[in-house]
PDB file of C-alpha atoms in Angstrom:
ATOM      1  CA  ALA A  29      -6.876 -13.560   9.354  1.00  0.00           C
ATOM      2  CA  GLN A  30      -5.619 -12.821   5.903  1.00  0.00           C
ATOM      3  CA  SER A  31      -1.910 -12.880   5.169  1.00  0.00           C
ATOM      4  CA  VAL A  32       0.476 -12.598   2.245  1.00  0.00           C
ATOM      5  CA  THR A  33       3.819 -14.296   1.769  1.00  0.00           C
ATOM      6  CA  GLN A  34       6.431 -13.167  -0.700  1.00  0.00           C
ATOM      7  CA  PRO A  35       9.134 -15.803  -0.295  1.00  0.00           C
ATOM      8  CA  ASP A  36      11.826 -14.005  -2.279  1.00  0.00           C
ATOM      9  CA  ILE A  37      13.273 -10.983  -0.513  1.00  0.00           C
ATOM     10  CA  HIS A  38      15.639 -10.120  -3.342  1.00  0.00           C
ATOM     11  CA  ILE A  39      15.819 -11.226  -6.988  1.00  0.00           C
ATOM     12  CA  THR A  40      18.406 -10.362  -9.624  1.00  0.00           C
ATOM     13  CA  VAL A  41      17.708 -10.803 -13.320  1.00  0.00           C
ATOM     14  CA  SER A  42      19.491  -9.792 -16.486  1.00  0.00           C
ATOM     15  CA  GLU A  43      17.937  -7.167 -18.686  1.00  0.00           C
ATOM     16  CA  GLY A  44      15.824  -8.890 -21.331  1.00  0.00           C
ATOM     17  CA  ALA A  45      15.308 -12.005 -19.248  1.00  0.00           C
ATOM     18  CA  SER A  46      11.909 -13.166 -18.048  1.00  0.00           C
ATOM     19  CA  LEU A  47      10.723 -12.514 -14.528  1.00  0.00           C
ATOM     20  CA  GLU A  48       8.416 -14.237 -12.090  1.00  0.00           C
ATOM     21  CA  LEU A  49       7.772 -12.919  -8.591  1.00  0.00           C
ATOM     22  CA  ARG A  50       5.983 -15.237  -6.220  1.00  0.00           C
ATOM     23  CA  CYS A  51       3.063 -14.413  -3.976  1.00  0.00           C
ATOM     24  CA  ASN A  52       1.063 -16.769  -1.783  1.00  0.00           C
ATOM     25  CA  TYR A  53      -1.904 -15.709   0.267  1.00  0.00           C
ATOM     26  CA  SER A  54      -3.933 -17.073   3.108  1.00  0.00           C
ATOM     27  CA  TYR A  55      -7.605 -16.249   3.198  1.00  0.00           C
ATOM     28  CA  GLY A  56     -10.843 -18.078   3.850  1.00  0.00           C
ATOM     29  CA  ALA A  57     -12.258 -17.471   0.408  1.00  0.00           C
ATOM     30  CA  THR A  58     -11.176 -15.911  -2.847  1.00  0.00           C
ATOM     31  CA  PRO A  59      -9.861 -12.477  -1.942  1.00  0.00           C
ATOM     32  CA  TYR A  60      -9.108  -9.413  -3.968  1.00  0.00           C
ATOM     33  CA  LEU A  61      -5.455  -9.457  -5.026  1.00  0.00           C
ATOM     34  CA  PHE A  62      -3.118  -6.671  -6.025  1.00  0.00           C
ATOM     35  CA  TRP A  63       0.433  -6.086  -7.156  1.00  0.00           C
ATOM     36  CA  TYR A  64       2.079  -2.735  -6.469  1.00  0.00           C
ATOM     37  CA  VAL A  65       5.515  -1.408  -7.397  1.00  0.00           C
ATOM     38  CA  GLN A  66       7.524   1.037  -5.334  1.00  0.00           C
ATOM     39  CA  SER A  67      10.552   2.913  -6.617  1.00  0.00           C
ATOM     40  CA  PRO A  68      13.081   4.166  -4.040  1.00  0.00           C
ATOM     41  CA  GLY A  69      11.643   6.943  -1.892  1.00  0.00           C
ATOM     42  CA  GLN A  70       8.316   6.833  -3.668  1.00  0.00           C
ATOM     43  CA  GLY A  71       4.793   5.722  -2.939  1.00  0.00           C
ATOM     44  CA  LEU A  72       3.204   2.607  -4.379  1.00  0.00           C
ATOM     45  CA  GLN A  73       1.915   2.379  -7.929  1.00  0.00           C
ATOM     46  CA  LEU A  74      -0.746  -0.158  -8.814  1.00  0.00           C
ATOM     47  CA  LEU A  75       0.430  -2.638 -11.469  1.00  0.00           C
ATOM     48  CA  LEU A  76      -2.648  -4.835 -11.660  1.00  0.00           C
ATOM     49  CA  LYS A  77      -5.491  -6.290  -9.664  1.00  0.00           C
ATOM     50  CA  TYR A  78      -7.694  -9.362  -9.597  1.00  0.00           C
ATOM     51  CA  PHE A  79     -11.272  -9.156  -8.436  1.00  0.00           C
ATOM     52  CA  SER A  80     -12.986 -11.943 -10.388  1.00  0.00           C
ATOM     53  CA  GLY A  81     -13.277 -13.437 -13.851  1.00  0.00           C
ATOM     54  CA  ASP A  82     -10.316 -14.336 -16.036  1.00  0.00           C
ATOM     55  CA  THR A  83      -7.538 -15.637 -13.831  1.00  0.00           C
ATOM     56  CA  LEU A  84      -4.819 -14.150 -16.058  1.00  0.00           C
ATOM     57  CA  VAL A  85      -4.706 -10.437 -15.441  1.00  0.00           C
ATOM     58  CA  GLN A  86      -2.886  -7.909 -17.582  1.00  0.00           C
ATOM     59  CA  GLY A  87      -1.407  -4.825 -16.015  1.00  0.00           C
ATOM     60  CA  ILE A  88       0.639  -1.792 -16.863  1.00  0.00           C
ATOM     61  CA  LYS A  89       4.280  -1.803 -18.025  1.00  0.00           C
ATOM     62  CA  GLY A  90       3.896  -5.240 -19.631  1.00  0.00           C
ATOM     63  CA  PHE A  91       3.243  -7.115 -16.389  1.00  0.00           C
ATOM     64  CA  GLU A  92       0.734  -9.905 -15.923  1.00  0.00           C
ATOM     65  CA  ALA A  93      -0.301 -12.087 -13.020  1.00  0.00           C
ATOM     66  CA  GLU A  94      -2.107 -15.381 -12.770  1.00  0.00           C
ATOM     67  CA  PHE A  95      -4.473 -16.295  -9.977  1.00  0.00           C
ATOM     68  CA  LYS A  96      -4.309 -19.982  -9.064  1.00  0.00           C
ATOM     69  CA  ARG A  97      -6.911 -20.871  -6.484  1.00  0.00           C
ATOM     70  CA  SER A  98      -5.586 -24.390  -5.947  1.00  0.00           C
ATOM     71  CA  GLN A  99      -2.161 -23.049  -5.022  1.00  0.00           C
ATOM     72  CA  SER A 100      -3.354 -19.865  -3.271  1.00  0.00           C
ATOM     73  CA  SER A 101      -0.940 -17.994  -5.463  1.00  0.00           C
ATOM     74  CA  PHE A 102      -0.915 -14.800  -7.497  1.00  0.00           C
ATOM     75  CA  ASN A 103       2.493 -14.703  -9.186  1.00  0.00           C
ATOM     76  CA  LEU A 104       3.625 -11.692 -11.177  1.00  0.00           C
ATOM     77  CA  ARG A 105       5.352 -12.186 -14.518  1.00  0.00           C
ATOM     78  CA  LYS A 106       7.018 -10.202 -17.244  1.00  0.00           C
ATOM     79  CA  PRO A 107       8.464 -11.784 -20.403  1.00  0.00           C
ATOM     80  CA  SER A 108      11.343  -9.336 -20.840  1.00  0.00           C
ATOM     81  CA  VAL A 109      12.638  -7.147 -18.035  1.00  0.00           C
ATOM     82  CA  HIS A 110      13.864  -3.600 -18.623  1.00  0.00           C
ATOM     83  CA  TRP A 111      16.400  -1.783 -16.442  1.00  0.00           C
ATOM     84  CA  SER A 112      13.642   0.621 -15.387  1.00  0.00           C
ATOM     85  CA  ASP A 113      11.788  -2.278 -13.727  1.00  0.00           C
ATOM     86  CA  ALA A 114      14.303  -2.290 -10.878  1.00  0.00           C
ATOM     87  CA  ALA A 115      12.174  -1.516  -7.828  1.00  0.00           C
ATOM     88  CA  GLU A 116      10.410  -3.210  -4.956  1.00  0.00           C
ATOM     89  CA  TYR A 117       7.252  -5.165  -5.652  1.00  0.00           C
ATOM     90  CA  PHE A 118       4.469  -5.770  -3.167  1.00  0.00           C
ATOM     91  CA  CYS A 119       1.658  -8.276  -3.340  1.00  0.00           C
ATOM     92  CA  ALA A 120      -1.468  -7.427  -1.362  1.00  0.00           C
ATOM     93  CA  VAL A 121      -4.739  -9.097  -0.431  1.00  0.00           C
ATOM     94  CA  GLY A 122      -8.041  -7.512   0.496  1.00  0.00           C
ATOM     95  CA  PRO A 123     -11.274  -8.977   1.787  1.00  0.00           C
ATOM     96  CA  VAL A 124     -14.220  -9.454  -0.509  1.00  0.00           C
ATOM     97  CA  SER A 125     -16.446  -8.297   2.317  1.00  0.00           C
ATOM     98  CA  GLY A 126     -15.984  -7.298   5.902  1.00  0.00           C
ATOM     99  CA  GLY A 127     -17.589  -3.965   6.523  1.00  0.00           C
ATOM    100  CA  TYR A 128     -14.347  -2.006   6.265  1.00  0.00           C
ATOM    101  CA  GLN A 129     -11.292  -1.780   4.149  1.00  0.00           C
ATOM    102  CA  LYS A 130      -8.128  -3.516   5.208  1.00  0.00           C
ATOM    103  CA  VAL A 131      -5.574  -4.467   2.609  1.00  0.00           C
ATOM    104  CA  THR A 132      -2.695  -6.594   3.863  1.00  0.00           C
ATOM    105  CA  PHE A 133       0.652  -6.288   2.145  1.00  0.00           C
ATOM    106  CA  GLY A 134       3.481  -8.751   1.831  1.00  0.00           C
ATOM    107  CA  THR A 135       7.008  -7.820   2.853  1.00  0.00           C
ATOM    108  CA  GLY A 136       8.033  -7.135  -0.720  1.00  0.00           C
ATOM    109  CA  THR A 137      10.522  -8.449  -3.265  1.00  0.00           C
ATOM    110  CA  LYS A 138      13.340  -6.186  -4.308  1.00  0.00           C
ATOM    111  CA  LEU A 139      14.201  -6.586  -7.997  1.00  0.00           C
ATOM    112  CA  GLN A 140      17.663  -5.815  -9.286  1.00  0.00           C
ATOM    113  CA  VAL A 141      18.237  -5.700 -13.049  1.00  0.00           C
ATOM    114  CA  ILE A 142      21.761  -6.186 -14.364  1.00  0.00           C
ATOM    115  CA  PRO A 143      22.935  -5.312 -17.876  1.00  0.00           C
TER     116      PRO A 143
ATOM    117  CA  ASP B  18      -6.636  13.597 -11.877  1.00  0.00           C
ATOM    118  CA  THR B  19      -3.663  14.979  -9.989  1.00  0.00           C
ATOM    119  CA  GLY B  20      -3.159  11.924  -7.830  1.00  0.00           C
ATOM    120  CA  VAL B  21      -2.759  11.694  -4.066  1.00  0.00           C
ATOM    121  CA  SER B  22      -0.433  14.303  -2.611  1.00  0.00           C
ATOM    122  CA  GLN B  23       1.287  14.354   0.744  1.00  0.00           C
ATOM    123  CA  ASN B  24       3.115  17.095   2.606  1.00  0.00           C
ATOM    124  CA  PRO B  25       5.761  17.387   3.718  1.00  0.00           C
ATOM    125  CA  ARG B  26       7.749  14.771   1.838  1.00  0.00           C
ATOM    126  CA  HIS B  27      10.399  14.659   4.535  1.00  0.00           C
ATOM    127  CA  LYS B  28      10.310  15.611   8.203  1.00  0.00           C
ATOM    128  CA  ILE B  29      13.175  15.492  10.665  1.00  0.00           C
ATOM    129  CA  THR B  30      12.273  16.137  14.272  1.00  0.00           C
ATOM    130  CA  LYS B  31      13.662  15.675  17.736  1.00  0.00           C
ATOM    131  CA  ARG B  32      12.260  13.107  20.117  1.00  0.00           C
ATOM    132  CA  GLY B  33       9.375  14.523  22.100  1.00  0.00           C
ATOM    133  CA  GLN B  34       8.226  16.983  19.464  1.00  0.00           C
ATOM    134  CA  ASN B  35       4.832  16.878  17.769  1.00  0.00           C
ATOM    135  CA  VAL B  36       4.519  16.482  14.007  1.00  0.00           C
ATOM    136  CA  THR B  37       1.592  16.744  11.605  1.00  0.00           C
ATOM    137  CA  PHE B  38       1.324  15.354   8.114  1.00  0.00           C
ATOM    138  CA  ARG B  39      -1.231  16.233   5.465  1.00  0.00           C
ATOM    139  CA  CYS B  40      -2.784  14.103   2.746  1.00  0.00           C
ATOM    140  CA  ASP B  41      -4.865  15.376  -0.147  1.00  0.00           C
ATOM    141  CA  PRO B  42      -6.682  12.484  -1.824  1.00  0.00           C
ATOM    142  CA  ILE B  43      -7.886  12.223  -5.393  1.00  0.00           C
ATOM    143  CA  SER B  44     -10.765  14.681  -5.473  1.00  0.00           C
ATOM    144  CA  GLU B  45     -13.701  12.335  -6.058  1.00  0.00           C
ATOM    145  CA  HIS B  46     -12.489   9.621  -3.701  1.00  0.00           C
ATOM    146  CA  ASN B  47     -14.557   9.108  -0.575  1.00  0.00           C
ATOM    147  CA  ARG B  48     -12.218   6.710   1.214  1.00  0.00           C
ATOM    148  CA  LEU B  49      -8.851   7.606   2.689  1.00  0.00           C
ATOM    149  CA  TYR B  50      -6.264   5.398   4.393  1.00  0.00           C
ATOM    150  CA  TRP B  51      -3.073   5.888   6.360  1.00  0.00           C
ATOM    151  CA  TYR B  52      -0.288   3.307   6.383  1.00  0.00           C
ATOM    152  CA  ARG B  53       3.133   3.119   7.981  1.00  0.00           C
ATOM    153  CA  GLN B  54       6.071   1.507   6.231  1.00  0.00           C
ATOM    154  CA  THR B  55       9.382   0.705   7.864  1.00  0.00           C
ATOM    155  CA  LEU B  56      12.539  -0.399   6.100  1.00  0.00           C
ATOM    156  CA  GLY B  57      12.250  -3.832   4.554  1.00  0.00           C
ATOM    157  CA  GLN B  58       8.555  -4.140   5.264  1.00  0.00           C
ATOM    158  CA  GLY B  59       5.342  -3.681   3.380  1.00  0.00           C
ATOM    159  CA  PRO B  60       2.900  -0.947   4.349  1.00  0.00           C
ATOM    160  CA  GLU B  61       0.997  -1.587   7.578  1.00  0.00           C
ATOM    161  CA  PHE B  62      -2.557  -0.318   7.932  1.00  0.00           C
ATOM    162  CA  LEU B  63      -3.061   2.449  10.489  1.00  0.00           C
ATOM    163  CA  THR B  64      -6.512   3.903   9.956  1.00  0.00           C
ATOM    164  CA  TYR B  65      -9.281   4.457   7.444  1.00  0.00           C
ATOM    165  CA  PHE B  66     -11.905   7.092   6.749  1.00  0.00           C
ATOM    166  CA  GLN B  67     -15.070   6.957   4.749  1.00  0.00           C
ATOM    167  CA  ASN B  68     -15.888  10.582   4.045  1.00  0.00           C
ATOM    168  CA  GLU B  69     -15.280  12.321   7.388  1.00  0.00           C
ATOM    169  CA  ALA B  70     -15.921   9.271   9.555  1.00  0.00           C
ATOM    170  CA  GLN B  71     -12.943   7.365  10.948  1.00  0.00           C
ATOM    171  CA  LEU B  72     -14.198   3.786  10.724  1.00  0.00           C
ATOM    172  CA  GLU B  73     -11.214   1.704  11.695  1.00  0.00           C
ATOM    173  CA  LYS B  74      -8.014   2.113  13.685  1.00  0.00           C
ATOM    174  CA  SER B  75      -5.200  -0.382  13.946  1.00  0.00           C
ATOM    175  CA  ARG B  76      -3.661  -1.419  17.239  1.00  0.00           C
ATOM    176  CA  LEU B  77      -0.501   0.168  15.810  1.00  0.00           C
ATOM    177  CA  LEU B  78      -2.147   3.552  16.287  1.00  0.00           C
ATOM    178  CA  SER B  79      -1.230   4.405  19.855  1.00  0.00           C
ATOM    179  CA  ASP B  80      -2.798   7.217  21.854  1.00  0.00           C
ATOM    180  CA  ARG B  81      -0.051   9.521  20.604  1.00  0.00           C
ATOM    181  CA  PHE B  82      -1.415   9.244  17.082  1.00  0.00           C
ATOM    182  CA  SER B  83      -4.525  11.026  15.894  1.00  0.00           C
ATOM    183  CA  ALA B  84      -5.996  11.373  12.449  1.00  0.00           C
ATOM    184  CA  GLU B  85      -8.723  13.627  11.169  1.00  0.00           C
ATOM    185  CA  ARG B  86     -10.538  14.193   7.938  1.00  0.00           C
ATOM    186  CA  PRO B  87     -12.679  17.295   8.362  1.00  0.00           C
ATOM    187  CA  LYS B  88     -15.315  17.757   5.693  1.00  0.00           C
ATOM    188  CA  GLY B  89     -14.304  14.476   4.100  1.00  0.00           C
ATOM    189  CA  SER B  90     -11.584  16.018   1.970  1.00  0.00           C
ATOM    190  CA  PHE B  91      -7.944  16.246   3.082  1.00  0.00           C
ATOM    191  CA  SER B  92      -6.690  14.387   6.118  1.00  0.00           C
ATOM    192  CA  THR B  93      -4.079  15.060   8.765  1.00  0.00           C
ATOM    193  CA  LEU B  94      -2.097  12.602  10.833  1.00  0.00           C
ATOM    194  CA  GLU B  95      -0.578  13.980  14.026  1.00  0.00           C
ATOM    195  CA  ILE B  96       1.999  12.263  16.181  1.00  0.00           C
ATOM    196  CA  GLN B  97       2.489  13.699  19.636  1.00  0.00           C
ATOM    197  CA  ARG B  98       5.643  13.281  21.716  1.00  0.00           C
ATOM    198  CA  THR B  99       7.477  11.512  18.911  1.00  0.00           C
ATOM    199  CA  GLU B 100       9.731   8.567  19.689  1.00  0.00           C
ATOM    200  CA  GLN B 101      12.595   7.159  17.669  1.00  0.00           C
ATOM    201  CA  GLY B 102      10.441   4.136  16.895  1.00  0.00           C
ATOM    202  CA  ASP B 103       8.058   6.406  15.000  1.00  0.00           C
ATOM    203  CA  SER B 104      10.677   6.877  12.280  1.00  0.00           C
ATOM    204  CA  ALA B 105       9.100   5.471   9.128  1.00  0.00           C
ATOM    205  CA  MET B 106       7.470   6.356   5.834  1.00  0.00           C
ATOM    206  CA  TYR B 107       3.842   7.379   6.332  1.00  0.00           C
ATOM    207  CA  LEU B 108       1.737   6.621   3.278  1.00  0.00           C
ATOM    208  CA  CYS B 109      -1.695   7.900   2.424  1.00  0.00           C
ATOM    209  CA  ALA B 110      -4.016   6.244  -0.068  1.00  0.00           C
ATOM    210  CA  SER B 111      -7.479   6.982  -1.355  1.00  0.00           C
ATOM    211  CA  SER B 112     -10.188   5.099  -3.195  1.00  0.00           C
ATOM    212  CA  GLN B 113     -13.645   5.548  -4.590  1.00  0.00           C
ATOM    213  CA  ASN B 114     -16.226   3.129  -3.302  1.00  0.00           C
ATOM    214  CA  LYS B 115     -18.114   2.164  -6.440  1.00  0.00           C
ATOM    215  CA  GLU B 116     -19.290  -1.288  -5.481  1.00  0.00           C
ATOM    216  CA  SER B 117     -21.002  -2.524  -2.358  1.00  0.00           C
ATOM    217  CA  GLN B 118     -20.128  -0.796   0.880  1.00  0.00           C
ATOM    218  CA  GLU B 119     -18.294  -3.853   2.106  1.00  0.00           C
ATOM    219  CA  SER B 120     -16.154  -4.415  -0.955  1.00  0.00           C
ATOM    220  CA  THR B 121     -12.465  -3.763  -1.289  1.00  0.00           C
ATOM    221  CA  ASP B 122     -11.617  -0.875  -3.567  1.00  0.00           C
ATOM    222  CA  THR B 123      -8.463  -0.189  -5.490  1.00  0.00           C
ATOM    223  CA  GLN B 124      -6.317   2.114  -3.410  1.00  0.00           C
ATOM    224  CA  TYR B 125      -4.125   4.784  -4.979  1.00  0.00           C
ATOM    225  CA  PHE B 126      -1.105   5.859  -2.986  1.00  0.00           C
ATOM    226  CA  GLY B 127       0.639   9.147  -2.457  1.00  0.00           C
ATOM    227  CA  PRO B 128       4.435   9.550  -2.430  1.00  0.00           C
ATOM    228  CA  GLY B 129       4.616   9.341   1.357  1.00  0.00           C
ATOM    229  CA  THR B 130       6.114  11.430   4.141  1.00  0.00           C
ATOM    230  CA  ARG B 131       9.399  10.137   5.501  1.00  0.00           C
ATOM    231  CA  LEU B 132       9.721  10.889   9.216  1.00  0.00           C
ATOM    232  CA  THR B 133      13.058  10.767  11.003  1.00  0.00           C
ATOM    233  CA  VAL B 134      13.026  11.162  14.774  1.00  0.00           C
ATOM    234  CA  LEU B 135      16.435  12.002  16.233  1.00  0.00           C
TER     235      LEU B 135
END
């Protein structure tokens, strides 16, 4: 069964500092990988996704993520965090095949940005 | 593209009452999903439609839960005889299957319906 681990429940960074949110997955092959962001009381917005090809993926709002097969990781990064980035971030994994759609989400990392 | 919409945004009900939520997907999307999200957790898959056909249901979806997608457009999720444990955010997502039938699509989420059962 596929699974996603986000080891950091809560992260605090200073505005302007760099950010890296960790995501590790368990899956029998290379899955599809996603990062979503959720602001308080809101639905999820897709930041970026990895299906195949270049392992460094660029997303919206200046975010990027790197797929590392050897480490089963898909960490999210941003070089300079803005106060508006404060939100909860979810990593998700989906099967490449399987006959139906089932995306599994991690438990999320809550990002706090301090001035 | 108006995005995925959900109504109502908030619902407060008493234990034992029935509630129904509506989801309107992005118009050209043929796949629709329901998730449940509780505090401190990621979304958990409940069920999935391709057009009007309900193709998968999670074990989380007890007999009190039913979902429909008539005509393959909007969808409703009904919870009968609500329990306090049903309190959660119910998220709807939709996607367009452009690749092979078995591939994973990018899912676009609505704002959710927050249910509180007193």
